[in-house]
CSV table of C-alpha atoms in Angstrom, one decimal:
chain,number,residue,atom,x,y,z
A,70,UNK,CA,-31.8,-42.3,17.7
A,71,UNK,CA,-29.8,-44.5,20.2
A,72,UNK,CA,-26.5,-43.7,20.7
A,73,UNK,CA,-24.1,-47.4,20.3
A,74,UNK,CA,-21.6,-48.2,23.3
A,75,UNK,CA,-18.8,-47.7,20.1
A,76,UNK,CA,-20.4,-43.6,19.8
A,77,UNK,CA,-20.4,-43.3,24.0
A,78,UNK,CA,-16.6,-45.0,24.0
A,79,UNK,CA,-15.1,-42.8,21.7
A,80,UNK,CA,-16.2,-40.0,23.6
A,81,UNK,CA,-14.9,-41.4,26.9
A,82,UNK,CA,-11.7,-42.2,24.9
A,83,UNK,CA,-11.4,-38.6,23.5
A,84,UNK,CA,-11.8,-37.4,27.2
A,85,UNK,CA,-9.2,-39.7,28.8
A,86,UNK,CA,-6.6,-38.5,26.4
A,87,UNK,CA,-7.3,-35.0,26.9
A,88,UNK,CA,-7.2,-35.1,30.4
A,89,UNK,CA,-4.0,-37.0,30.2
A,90,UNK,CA,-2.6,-35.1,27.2
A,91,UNK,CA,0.6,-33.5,28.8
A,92,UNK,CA,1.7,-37.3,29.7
A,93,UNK,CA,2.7,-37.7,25.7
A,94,UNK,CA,1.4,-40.4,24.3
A,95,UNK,CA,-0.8,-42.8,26.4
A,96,UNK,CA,-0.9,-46.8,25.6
A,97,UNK,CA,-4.4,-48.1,24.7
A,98,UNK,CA,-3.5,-50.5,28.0
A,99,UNK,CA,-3.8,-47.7,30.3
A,100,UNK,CA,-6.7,-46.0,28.3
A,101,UNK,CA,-8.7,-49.1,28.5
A,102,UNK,CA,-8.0,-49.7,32.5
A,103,UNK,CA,-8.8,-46.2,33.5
A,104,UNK,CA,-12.5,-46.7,31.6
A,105,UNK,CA,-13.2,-50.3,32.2
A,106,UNK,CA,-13.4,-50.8,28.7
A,107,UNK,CA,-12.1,-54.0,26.7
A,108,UNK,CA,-8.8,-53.2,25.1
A,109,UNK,CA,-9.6,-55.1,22.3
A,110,UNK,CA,-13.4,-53.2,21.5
A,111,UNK,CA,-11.0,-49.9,22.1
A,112,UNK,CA,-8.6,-50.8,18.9
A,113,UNK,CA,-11.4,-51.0,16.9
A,114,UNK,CA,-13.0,-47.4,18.2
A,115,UNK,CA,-9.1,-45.8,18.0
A,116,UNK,CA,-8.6,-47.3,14.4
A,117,UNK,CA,-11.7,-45.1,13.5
A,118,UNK,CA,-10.2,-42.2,15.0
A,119,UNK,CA,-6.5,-42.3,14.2
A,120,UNK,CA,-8.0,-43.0,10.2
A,121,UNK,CA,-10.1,-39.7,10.9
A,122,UNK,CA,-6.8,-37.9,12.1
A,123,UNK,CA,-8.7,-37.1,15.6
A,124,UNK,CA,-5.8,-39.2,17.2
A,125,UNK,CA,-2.0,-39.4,16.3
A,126,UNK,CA,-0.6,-43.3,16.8
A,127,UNK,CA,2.8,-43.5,17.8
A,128,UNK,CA,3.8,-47.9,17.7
A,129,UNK,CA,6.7,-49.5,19.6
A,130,UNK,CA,8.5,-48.6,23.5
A,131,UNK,CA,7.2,-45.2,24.6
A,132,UNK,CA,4.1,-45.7,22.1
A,133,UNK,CA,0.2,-45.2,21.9
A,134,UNK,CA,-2.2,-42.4,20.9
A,135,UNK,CA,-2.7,-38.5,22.1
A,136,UNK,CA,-4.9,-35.8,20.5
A,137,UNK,CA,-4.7,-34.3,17.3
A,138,UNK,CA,-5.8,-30.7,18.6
A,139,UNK,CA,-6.7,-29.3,21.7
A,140,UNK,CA,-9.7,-31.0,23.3
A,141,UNK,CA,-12.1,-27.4,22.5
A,142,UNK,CA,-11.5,-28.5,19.2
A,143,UNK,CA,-13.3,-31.4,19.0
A,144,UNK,CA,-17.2,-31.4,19.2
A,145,UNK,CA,-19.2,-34.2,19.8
A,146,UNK,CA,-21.0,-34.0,17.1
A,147,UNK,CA,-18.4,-35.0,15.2
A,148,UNK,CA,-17.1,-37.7,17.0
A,149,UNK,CA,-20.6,-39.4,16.9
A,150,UNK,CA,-21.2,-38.6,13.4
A,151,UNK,CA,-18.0,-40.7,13.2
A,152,UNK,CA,-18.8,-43.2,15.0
A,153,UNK,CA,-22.7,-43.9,14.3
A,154,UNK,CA,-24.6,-45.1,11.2
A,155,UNK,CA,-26.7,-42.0,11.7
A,156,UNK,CA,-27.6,-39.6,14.1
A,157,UNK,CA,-31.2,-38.8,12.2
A,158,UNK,CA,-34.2,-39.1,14.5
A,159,UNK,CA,-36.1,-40.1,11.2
A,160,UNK,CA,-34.8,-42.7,8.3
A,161,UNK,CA,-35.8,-40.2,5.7
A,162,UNK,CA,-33.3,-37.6,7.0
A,163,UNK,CA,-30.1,-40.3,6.9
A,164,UNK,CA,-27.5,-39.0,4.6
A,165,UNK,CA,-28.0,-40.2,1.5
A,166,UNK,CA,-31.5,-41.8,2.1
A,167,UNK,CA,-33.6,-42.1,-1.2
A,168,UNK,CA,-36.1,-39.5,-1.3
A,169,UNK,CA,-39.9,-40.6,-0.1
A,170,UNK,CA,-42.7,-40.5,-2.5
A,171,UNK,CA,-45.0,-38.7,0.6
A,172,UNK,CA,-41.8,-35.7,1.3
A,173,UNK,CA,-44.5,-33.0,-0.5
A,174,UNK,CA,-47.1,-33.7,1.4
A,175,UNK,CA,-45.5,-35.0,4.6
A,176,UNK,CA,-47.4,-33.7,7.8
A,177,UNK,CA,-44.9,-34.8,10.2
A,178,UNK,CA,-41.6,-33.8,8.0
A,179,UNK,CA,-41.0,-30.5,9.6
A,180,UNK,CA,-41.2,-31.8,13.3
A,181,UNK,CA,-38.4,-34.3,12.4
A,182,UNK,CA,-36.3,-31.5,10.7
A,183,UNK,CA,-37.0,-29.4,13.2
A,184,UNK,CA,-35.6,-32.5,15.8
A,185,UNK,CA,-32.7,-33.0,13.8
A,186,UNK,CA,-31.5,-29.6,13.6
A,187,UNK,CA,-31.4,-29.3,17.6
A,188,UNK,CA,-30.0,-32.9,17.9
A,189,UNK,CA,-27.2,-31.6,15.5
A,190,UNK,CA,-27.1,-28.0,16.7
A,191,UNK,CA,-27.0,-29.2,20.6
A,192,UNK,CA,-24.2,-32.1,19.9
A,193,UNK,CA,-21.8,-29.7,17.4
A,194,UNK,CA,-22.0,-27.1,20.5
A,195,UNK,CA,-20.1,-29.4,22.9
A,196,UNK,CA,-16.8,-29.5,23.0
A,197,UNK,CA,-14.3,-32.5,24.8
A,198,UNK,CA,-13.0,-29.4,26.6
A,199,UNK,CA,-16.6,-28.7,27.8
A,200,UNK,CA,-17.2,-32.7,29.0
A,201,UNK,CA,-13.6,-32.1,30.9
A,202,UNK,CA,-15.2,-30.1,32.8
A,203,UNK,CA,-16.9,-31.9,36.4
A,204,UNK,CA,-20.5,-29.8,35.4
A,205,UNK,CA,-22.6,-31.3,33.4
A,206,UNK,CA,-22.8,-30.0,29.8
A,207,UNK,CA,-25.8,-28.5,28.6
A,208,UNK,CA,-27.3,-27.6,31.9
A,209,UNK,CA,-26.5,-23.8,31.5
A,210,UNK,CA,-29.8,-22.2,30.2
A,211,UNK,CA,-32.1,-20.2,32.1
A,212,UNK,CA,-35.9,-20.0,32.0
């Protein structure tokens, strides 16, 4: 699995709007300056996002996008399921992938479901609110 730049962009857009959420609703312009990202690639990432209903799009004077919900309301899961082909470590386990002949006597099918169920548990248990936050998300366990 390899995360796309549209997949890591979405996620930094989500984050910019949140933490900029009280300003109303923020032109793509600024959105794009703040991240260094082309403001043409961004239209193309928000078009997914507004379709999803993640964003509200306001055209015209006074115009541009904001959140849909509060940013603990959004996981990143979702927001990558969005925006990638798949997230399956395996192409057996992509939605809708035809069943393989070998599935009944697969040795290794277990280690990949087993792979994709922490990918999907680990990226549905983030929140934008969490990545808002200057710590690094993830990093609280203890051994």
């Amino acid at each position: 699995m390899l995360i796309s730049t549209k997949g890591r962009y979405a996620l930094r857009v989500m984050i910019d709007l949140a933490e900029h959420q009280t300003d109303g609703f923020i032109p793509l312009k600024m959105v794009a300056e703040r991240q260094e990202i082309s403001e043409k690639y961004l239209e193309s990432i928000i078009k997914l996002l507004v379709k999803a209903k993640l964003l509200n799009g306001l055209r015209g004077k006074g115009g541009g996008y904001q959140l849909t919900k509060a940013p603990d309301q959004y996981t990143v899961g979702s927001i990558l399921q969005l925006t990638e082909e798949s997230l399956a470590p395996v192409s057996c386990l992509e939605e809708g992938a035809t069943l393989c002949p070998r599935m009944a006597d697969c040795r290794t099918l277990p280690l990949w479901q087993g792979l994709d169920k922490v990918i999907r548990d680990y990226l549905d248990n983030i929140t934008i609110a969490d990545l808002m936050r200057r710590g690094t998300a993830g990093n609280d366990y203890v051994i």
